[in-house]
Amino acid sequence: MATLATQFDAALRRIEPQTDAQNAADAHKQVSGALEADDRLRELGVSPVLIGSYGRDVSIKRVKDVDVFARLRNATATLRPGEILDHVKDVLGEAFPGQVKRQYRSVEVKFPDYGLSVDVVIARPCVDHPEDHWQIPQKIEDDGRARWVETNPVKMTELKTAANKKFLLSSDNPKSGVYVPVVKLIRQIRRTWVDEQPGGYYFEVLTYHAFQDLEPNENTVAEYLCVVLREIADRLPDYVEKGPDDPTLDERTITTKATREQIEAAAERIAEAAQLAEDARDEDDVCASALKWQELLGVTQQTDDPEDVFALPDACNADGTEKQTGRLLKGAPAVPAGRDRYA
């Protein structure tokens, strides 16, 4: 079995949204500053926080939208979401002329120079247990009223942090967390193998459940990825009617825009991907293994210059054969055979 640890490290760097992350941080800072500068929002206790894949540090190249959770800590049940969203739109419209659009339960601010947008979602303390959870409007009617639904997006960030501390590549290195790298790789595989839906968060939740239920203890990223991907492939068919449990809210499940047919198609494709990953892991030939990993992870998505996420070792040809150098490939399970020549 070829480990190819160097190539996996490079693959993770290749899907890391470095420039996007810098731009997203700046966009978030600007939007949060505009919200916090408004008198009325300050009275409502506005407290913006990053959520979404970027906020949890599990996003991959490219980041095109940033989610800001605008918590209104002092809001009560009398707050009409339609009216406050109009106010937020006006505040942001003044700060970012021509860049703001009111959506059905959020306000979007476009940053064309960065090629991304910021979605501001308002939230009030949950009526039943305001110290723990939040509520966001599910649908705002013409009169400004809405049905509020419970949510707890900050909890997923906490669960991510805990999982990355628990699952380590090296038990004596607390910085060797493998959960976040595997989530990123699973997101890349979803983009490569699944047509649009289910989305990235859905697969992130499946990854979280796989880690919690299996408690894998592997030695390499490749082995962790195989175990988790196989578990996702086995579970997906069970979620055609109802989604997986929501790890952030008791007795709730994850919803998706995916149709029954899309989930079934995704299950079939991910099963194929899981088999390819296992074939790559079990392949003794380094170059042949690397070629399978390259197929699995595809190319960087939504970029001007797509590139293979998993690069073949220098000693490998593009077709997965070894270049005739006679030297040992890094990660190979055995040394090359001798040439019957003696000193």
Short mmCIF file of C-alpha atoms in Angstrom, two decimals:
data_model
loop_
_atom_site.label_atom_id
_atom_site.label_comp_id
_atom_site.label_asym_id
_atom_site.label_seq_id
_atom_site.Cartn_x
_atom_site.Cartn_y
_atom_site.Cartn_z
CA MET A 1 0.00 0.00 0.00
CA ALA A 2 1.41 3.40 -1.03
CA THR A 3 0.87 6.16 1.52
CA LEU A 4 1.61 9.18 -0.72
CA ALA A 5 1.54 11.48 2.29
CA THR A 6 3.50 14.18 0.46
CA GLN A 7 0.98 14.25 -2.39
CA PHE A 8 -1.96 14.45 0.04
CA ASP A 9 -0.36 17.40 1.83
CA ALA A 10 0.07 19.14 -1.52
CA ALA A 11 -3.52 18.30 -2.53
CA LEU A 12 -4.86 19.93 0.61
CA ARG A 13 -2.80 23.04 -0.06
CA ARG A 14 -4.10 23.10 -3.63
CA ILE A 15 -7.74 23.29 -2.55
CA GLU A 16 -7.05 25.76 0.26
CA PRO A 17 -8.80 29.08 -0.56
CA GLN A 18 -5.89 31.27 0.51
CA THR A 19 -6.65 34.43 -1.48
CA ASP A 20 -10.40 33.95 -1.02
CA ALA A 21 -9.89 33.61 2.72
CA GLN A 22 -8.12 36.95 2.90
CA ASN A 23 -10.80 38.63 0.82
CA ALA A 24 -13.60 37.00 2.80
CA ALA A 25 -12.09 38.18 6.07
CA ASP A 26 -11.91 41.75 4.77
CA ALA A 27 -15.47 41.64 3.39
CA HIS A 28 -16.77 40.29 6.71
CA LYS A 29 -14.94 43.02 8.61
CA GLN A 30 -16.43 45.75 6.43
CA VAL A 31 -20.00 44.42 6.66
CA SER A 32 -19.78 43.80 10.41
CA GLY A 33 -18.41 47.30 10.93
CA ALA A 34 -21.33 48.84 9.06
CA LEU A 35 -23.85 46.86 11.12
CA GLU A 36 -22.20 47.69 14.44
CA ALA A 37 -22.05 51.40 13.59
CA ASP A 38 -25.83 51.71 13.29
CA ASP A 39 -27.60 53.10 16.39
CA ARG A 40 -30.73 50.99 16.12
CA LEU A 41 -28.85 47.76 15.55
CA ARG A 42 -26.60 48.54 18.50
CA GLU A 43 -29.72 48.95 20.67
CA LEU A 44 -30.86 45.54 19.49
CA GLY A 45 -27.50 44.13 20.59
CA VAL A 46 -26.18 43.29 17.14
CA SER A 47 -23.33 40.79 17.31
CA PRO A 48 -22.20 39.50 13.89
CA VAL A 49 -20.37 36.20 13.67
CA LEU A 50 -19.07 34.19 10.75
CA ILE A 51 -20.84 30.92 10.01
CA GLY A 52 -20.86 28.60 7.01
CA SER A 53 -17.95 26.58 5.67
CA TYR A 54 -15.60 29.57 5.67
CA GLY A 55 -16.47 30.39 9.28
CA ARG A 56 -15.75 26.77 10.26
CA ASP A 57 -12.47 26.69 8.31
CA VAL A 58 -13.63 23.79 6.13
CA SER A 59 -14.16 25.71 2.88
CA ILE A 60 -12.30 24.82 -0.29
CA LYS A 61 -11.32 26.80 -3.34
CA ARG A 62 -13.28 28.83 -4.35
CA VAL A 63 -15.16 30.79 -1.66
CA LYS A 64 -17.90 32.71 -3.44
CA ASP A 65 -20.18 33.51 -0.53
CA VAL A 66 -19.60 34.33 3.12
CA ASP A 67 -22.37 33.92 5.71
CA VAL A 68 -22.66 36.45 8.51
CA PHE A 69 -25.02 35.56 11.35
CA ALA A 70 -26.31 38.90 12.65
CA ARG A 71 -27.41 38.03 16.19
CA LEU A 72 -29.74 40.61 17.68
CA ARG A 73 -29.23 39.74 21.34
CA ASN A 74 -31.81 42.20 22.70
CA ALA A 75 -34.54 41.42 20.17
CA THR A 76 -37.89 40.17 21.45
CA ALA A 77 -40.73 38.19 19.94
CA THR A 78 -42.32 41.46 18.79
CA LEU A 79 -39.57 42.14 16.26
CA ARG A 80 -40.90 41.95 12.71
CA PRO A 81 -38.23 40.40 10.50
CA GLY A 82 -39.45 42.08 7.33
CA GLU A 83 -39.12 45.52 8.86
CA ILE A 84 -35.71 44.90 10.42
CA LEU A 85 -34.40 43.36 7.19
CA ASP A 86 -35.49 46.50 5.36
CA HIS A 87 -33.53 48.51 7.93
CA VAL A 88 -30.45 46.31 7.51
CA LYS A 89 -30.73 46.71 3.75
CA ASP A 90 -30.83 50.51 4.11
CA VAL A 91 -27.84 50.51 6.48
CA LEU A 92 -25.76 48.35 4.18
CA GLY A 93 -27.00 50.14 1.08
CA GLU A 94 -25.62 53.39 2.44
CA ALA A 95 -22.29 51.77 3.27
CA PHE A 96 -22.04 49.84 -0.01
CA PRO A 97 -23.96 51.74 -2.74
CA GLY A 98 -25.08 49.56 -5.63
CA GLN A 99 -23.83 46.36 -4.02
CA VAL A 100 -26.81 45.42 -1.83
CA LYS A 101 -29.80 43.21 -2.54
CA ARG A 102 -32.64 42.26 -0.19
CA GLN A 103 -33.37 38.53 -0.28
CA TYR A 104 -36.29 36.66 1.19
CA ARG A 105 -34.63 36.19 4.59
CA SER A 106 -31.23 37.83 4.28
CA VAL A 107 -29.40 40.78 2.77
CA GLU A 108 -26.69 40.19 0.20
CA VAL A 109 -23.68 42.48 -0.23
CA LYS A 110 -21.64 41.89 -3.38
CA PHE A 111 -17.91 42.50 -3.52
CA PRO A 112 -17.19 42.34 -7.27
CA ASP A 113 -13.49 43.06 -6.85
CA TYR A 114 -13.23 39.95 -4.70
CA GLY A 115 -15.60 37.81 -6.75
CA LEU A 116 -17.67 36.98 -3.68
CA SER A 117 -20.71 38.12 -1.71
CA VAL A 118 -21.66 38.36 1.95
CA ASP A 119 -25.08 37.11 3.06
CA VAL A 120 -26.33 38.72 6.27
CA VAL A 121 -28.89 36.58 8.12
CA ILE A 122 -30.73 38.14 11.05
CA ALA A 123 -31.39 36.10 14.18
CA ARG A 124 -33.19 36.64 17.46
CA PRO A 125 -32.79 34.67 20.71
CA CYS A 126 -34.89 31.51 20.71
CA VAL A 127 -38.17 32.12 22.53
CA ASP A 128 -38.08 28.78 24.40
CA HIS A 129 -34.41 28.79 25.45
CA PRO A 130 -32.77 32.10 24.52
CA GLU A 131 -29.44 31.31 26.17
CA ASP A 132 -28.73 28.33 23.92
CA HIS A 133 -30.23 28.72 20.47
CA TRP A 134 -31.33 31.27 17.89
CA GLN A 135 -34.25 31.69 15.55
CA ILE A 136 -34.25 32.95 11.97
CA PRO A 137 -37.26 33.77 9.80
CA GLN A 138 -38.17 30.91 7.51
CA LYS A 139 -40.37 32.95 5.21
CA ILE A 140 -41.23 36.61 5.47
CA GLU A 141 -44.74 37.56 4.39
CA ASP A 142 -45.78 40.80 2.70
CA ASP A 143 -46.88 42.28 6.04
CA GLY A 144 -43.42 41.68 7.54
CA ARG A 145 -44.48 38.77 9.74
CA ALA A 146 -42.75 35.42 9.61
CA ARG A 147 -42.62 31.95 11.05
CA TRP A 148 -39.41 31.62 13.00
CA VAL A 149 -37.35 28.44 12.95
CA GLU A 150 -34.76 27.35 15.46
CA THR A 151 -31.13 27.11 14.45
CA ASN A 152 -27.72 26.84 16.07
CA PRO A 153 -24.99 27.35 13.44
CA VAL A 154 -22.31 28.29 15.97
CA LYS A 155 -22.62 24.80 17.48
CA MET A 156 -21.28 23.20 14.31
CA THR A 157 -18.11 25.25 14.67
CA GLU A 158 -17.71 23.98 18.23
CA LEU A 159 -18.24 20.38 17.10
CA LYS A 160 -15.67 20.82 14.32
CA THR A 161 -13.09 22.11 16.76
CA ALA A 162 -13.68 19.24 19.18
CA ALA A 163 -13.49 16.60 16.43
CA ASN A 164 -10.26 18.02 15.05
CA LYS A 165 -8.70 17.82 18.52
CA LYS A 166 -9.92 14.27 19.07
CA PHE A 167 -8.90 12.63 15.80
CA LEU A 168 -5.16 12.96 15.25
CA LEU A 169 -2.68 11.57 12.75
CA SER A 170 -0.12 11.47 15.56
CA SER A 171 -1.24 11.01 19.14
CA ASP A 172 1.76 12.95 20.45
CA ASN A 173 1.09 15.93 18.16
CA PRO A 174 -2.04 17.88 19.16
CA LYS A 175 -1.76 19.93 15.96
CA SER A 176 -2.12 16.90 13.69
CA GLY A 177 -5.93 17.00 13.60
CA VAL A 178 -7.26 15.03 10.63
CA TYR A 179 -10.98 15.80 10.82
CA VAL A 180 -10.77 19.18 9.04
CA PRO A 181 -8.53 17.85 6.22
CA VAL A 182 -10.91 14.95 5.60
CA VAL A 183 -13.94 17.27 5.53
CA LYS A 184 -12.19 19.39 2.90
CA LEU A 185 -11.35 16.33 0.81
CA ILE A 186 -14.91 15.03 1.09
CA ARG A 187 -16.19 18.43 -0.09
CA GLN A 188 -13.83 18.25 -3.07
CA ILE A 189 -15.00 14.71 -3.90
CA ARG A 190 -18.63 15.87 -3.72
CA ARG A 191 -17.89 18.67 -6.18
CA THR A 192 -16.17 16.21 -8.52
CA TRP A 193 -18.65 13.34 -8.36
CA VAL A 194 -22.07 14.81 -7.47
CA ASP A 195 -24.25 17.06 -9.64
CA GLU A 196 -25.08 20.08 -7.44
CA GLN A 197 -27.23 18.43 -4.74
CA PRO A 198 -26.98 17.40 -1.96
CA GLY A 199 -24.70 20.29 -1.07
CA GLY A 200 -21.43 20.63 0.78
CA TYR A 201 -22.91 21.09 4.26
CA TYR A 202 -24.96 17.91 3.86
CA PHE A 203 -21.76 15.96 3.18
CA GLU A 204 -19.99 17.72 6.03
CA VAL A 205 -22.68 16.46 8.42
CA LEU A 206 -22.34 12.93 7.01
CA THR A 207 -18.59 13.17 7.58
CA TYR A 208 -19.13 14.31 11.16
CA HIS A 209 -21.44 11.36 11.89
CA ALA A 210 -18.97 8.93 10.29
CA PHE A 211 -16.18 10.11 12.59
CA GLN A 212 -18.37 10.05 15.70
CA ASP A 213 -19.89 6.64 15.03
CA LEU A 214 -16.81 4.81 13.75
CA GLU A 215 -14.17 6.59 15.82
CA PRO A 216 -11.51 5.69 13.25
CA ASN A 217 -7.89 5.43 14.32
CA GLU A 218 -5.84 5.32 11.14
CA ASN A 219 -2.26 6.26 10.33
CA THR A 220 -2.62 8.31 7.14
CA VAL A 221 -4.97 10.77 5.50
CA ALA A 222 -5.56 8.22 2.74
CA GLU A 223 -6.77 5.59 5.21
CA TYR A 224 -9.02 8.03 7.07
CA LEU A 225 -10.51 9.20 3.79
CA CYS A 226 -11.27 5.65 2.66
CA VAL A 227 -12.99 4.71 5.92
CA VAL A 228 -15.13 7.85 6.03
CA LEU A 229 -16.01 7.84 2.33
CA ARG A 230 -17.15 4.21 2.53
CA GLU A 231 -19.34 5.02 5.54
CA ILE A 232 -20.94 7.94 3.67
CA ALA A 233 -21.55 5.72 0.65
CA ASP A 234 -23.22 3.09 2.82
CA ARG A 235 -25.42 5.64 4.61
CA LEU A 236 -26.60 7.83 1.74
CA PRO A 237 -29.29 5.41 0.49
CA ASP A 238 -30.89 5.57 3.96
CA TYR A 239 -31.55 9.30 3.60
CA VAL A 240 -33.77 9.29 0.54
CA GLU A 241 -36.88 9.96 2.64
CA LYS A 242 -35.39 11.83 5.59
CA GLY A 243 -32.00 13.43 6.06
CA PRO A 244 -29.33 12.62 8.65
CA ASP A 245 -29.68 13.78 12.25
CA ASP A 246 -28.80 17.42 12.84
CA PRO A 247 -25.82 17.36 15.23
CA THR A 248 -26.59 20.91 16.40
CA LEU A 249 -30.25 20.45 17.40
CA ASP A 250 -31.93 17.58 19.22
CA GLU A 251 -34.61 15.62 17.36
CA ARG A 252 -34.01 17.48 14.10
CA THR A 253 -32.77 16.28 10.76
CA ILE A 254 -30.81 18.00 8.00
CA THR A 255 -32.91 19.20 5.09
CA THR A 256 -31.72 19.53 1.53
CA LYS A 257 -32.89 20.94 -1.79
CA ALA A 258 -32.04 17.59 -3.36
CA THR A 259 -34.85 15.53 -4.81
CA ARG A 260 -35.23 11.82 -4.17
CA GLU A 261 -33.70 11.14 -7.58
CA GLN A 262 -30.72 13.38 -6.84
CA ILE A 263 -29.99 11.65 -3.54
CA GLU A 264 -30.21 8.25 -5.19
CA ALA A 265 -27.88 9.42 -7.97
CA ALA A 266 -25.46 10.86 -5.42
CA ALA A 267 -25.48 7.59 -3.47
CA GLU A 268 -24.55 5.68 -6.61
CA ARG A 269 -21.76 8.07 -7.53
CA ILE A 270 -20.29 8.20 -4.02
CA ALA A 271 -20.30 4.39 -3.90
CA GLU A 272 -18.20 4.45 -7.08
CA ALA A 273 -15.90 7.05 -5.53
CA ALA A 274 -15.50 4.98 -2.36
CA GLN A 275 -14.51 1.93 -4.40
CA LEU A 276 -11.98 3.97 -6.36
CA ALA A 277 -10.49 5.29 -3.11
CA GLU A 278 -10.14 1.77 -1.73
CA ASP A 279 -8.53 0.59 -4.97
CA ALA A 280 -6.07 3.49 -4.76
CA ARG A 281 -5.27 2.69 -1.12
CA ASP A 282 -4.72 -1.02 -1.79
CA GLU A 283 -2.63 -0.54 -4.93
CA ASP A 284 1.04 -1.41 -4.35
CA ASP A 285 2.30 0.42 -7.40
CA VAL A 286 2.88 4.04 -6.38
CA CYS A 287 2.20 5.56 -9.78
CA ALA A 288 -0.91 3.49 -10.42
CA SER A 289 -2.19 4.39 -6.96
CA ALA A 290 -1.50 8.09 -7.50
CA LEU A 291 -3.40 8.07 -10.79
CA LYS A 292 -6.47 6.67 -9.02
CA TRP A 293 -6.26 9.33 -6.31
CA GLN A 294 -5.97 11.95 -9.03
CA GLU A 295 -9.16 10.67 -10.67
CA LEU A 296 -10.95 10.62 -7.32
CA LEU A 297 -10.17 14.22 -6.37
CA GLY A 298 -10.59 15.74 -9.82
CA VAL A 299 -9.60 19.34 -10.54
CA THR A 300 -10.01 22.60 -8.66
CA GLN A 301 -13.51 23.93 -9.25
CA GLN A 302 -14.82 27.40 -10.15
CA THR A 303 -11.32 28.69 -10.86
CA ASP A 304 -9.89 30.48 -13.89
CA ASP A 305 -7.18 27.86 -14.28
CA PRO A 306 -8.38 24.44 -13.10
CA GLU A 307 -5.61 22.08 -12.06
CA ASP A 308 -5.41 18.52 -10.83
CA VAL A 309 -5.90 18.48 -7.08
CA PHE A 310 -3.72 15.41 -6.64
CA ALA A 311 -0.42 15.73 -8.51
CA LEU A 312 1.45 12.60 -9.55
CA PRO A 313 4.92 12.08 -8.07
CA ASP A 314 7.74 13.39 -10.25
CA ALA A 315 8.84 9.85 -11.04
CA CYS A 316 5.46 8.99 -12.59
CA ASN A 317 4.27 9.40 -16.14
CA ALA A 318 0.87 10.96 -16.84
CA ASP A 319 -0.60 7.52 -17.60
CA GLY A 320 0.30 6.19 -14.15
CA THR A 321 3.39 4.27 -15.18
CA GLU A 322 6.81 4.76 -13.61
CA LYS A 323 9.52 6.68 -15.41
CA GLN A 324 12.54 4.51 -16.06
CA THR A 325 14.94 6.03 -13.55
CA GLY A 326 15.69 3.04 -11.39
CA ARG A 327 15.38 5.06 -8.20
CA LEU A 328 13.04 4.28 -5.31
CA LEU A 329 9.77 6.19 -5.31
CA LYS A 330 8.92 7.95 -2.07
CA GLY A 331 6.05 6.08 -0.43
CA ALA A 332 6.69 2.85 -2.35
CA PRO A 333 6.24 -0.37 -0.36
CA ALA A 334 9.39 -2.03 -1.71
CA VAL A 335 12.72 -1.24 -3.38
CA PRO A 336 13.08 -1.78 -7.15
CA ALA A 337 14.32 -5.14 -8.32
CA GLY A 338 18.06 -5.53 -8.95
CA ARG A 339 19.68 -5.47 -12.42
CA ASP A 340 21.95 -8.56 -11.98
CA ARG A 341 25.02 -6.34 -11.91
CA TYR A 342 27.68 -6.63 -9.22
CA ALA A 343 30.50 -4.40 -8.07
#
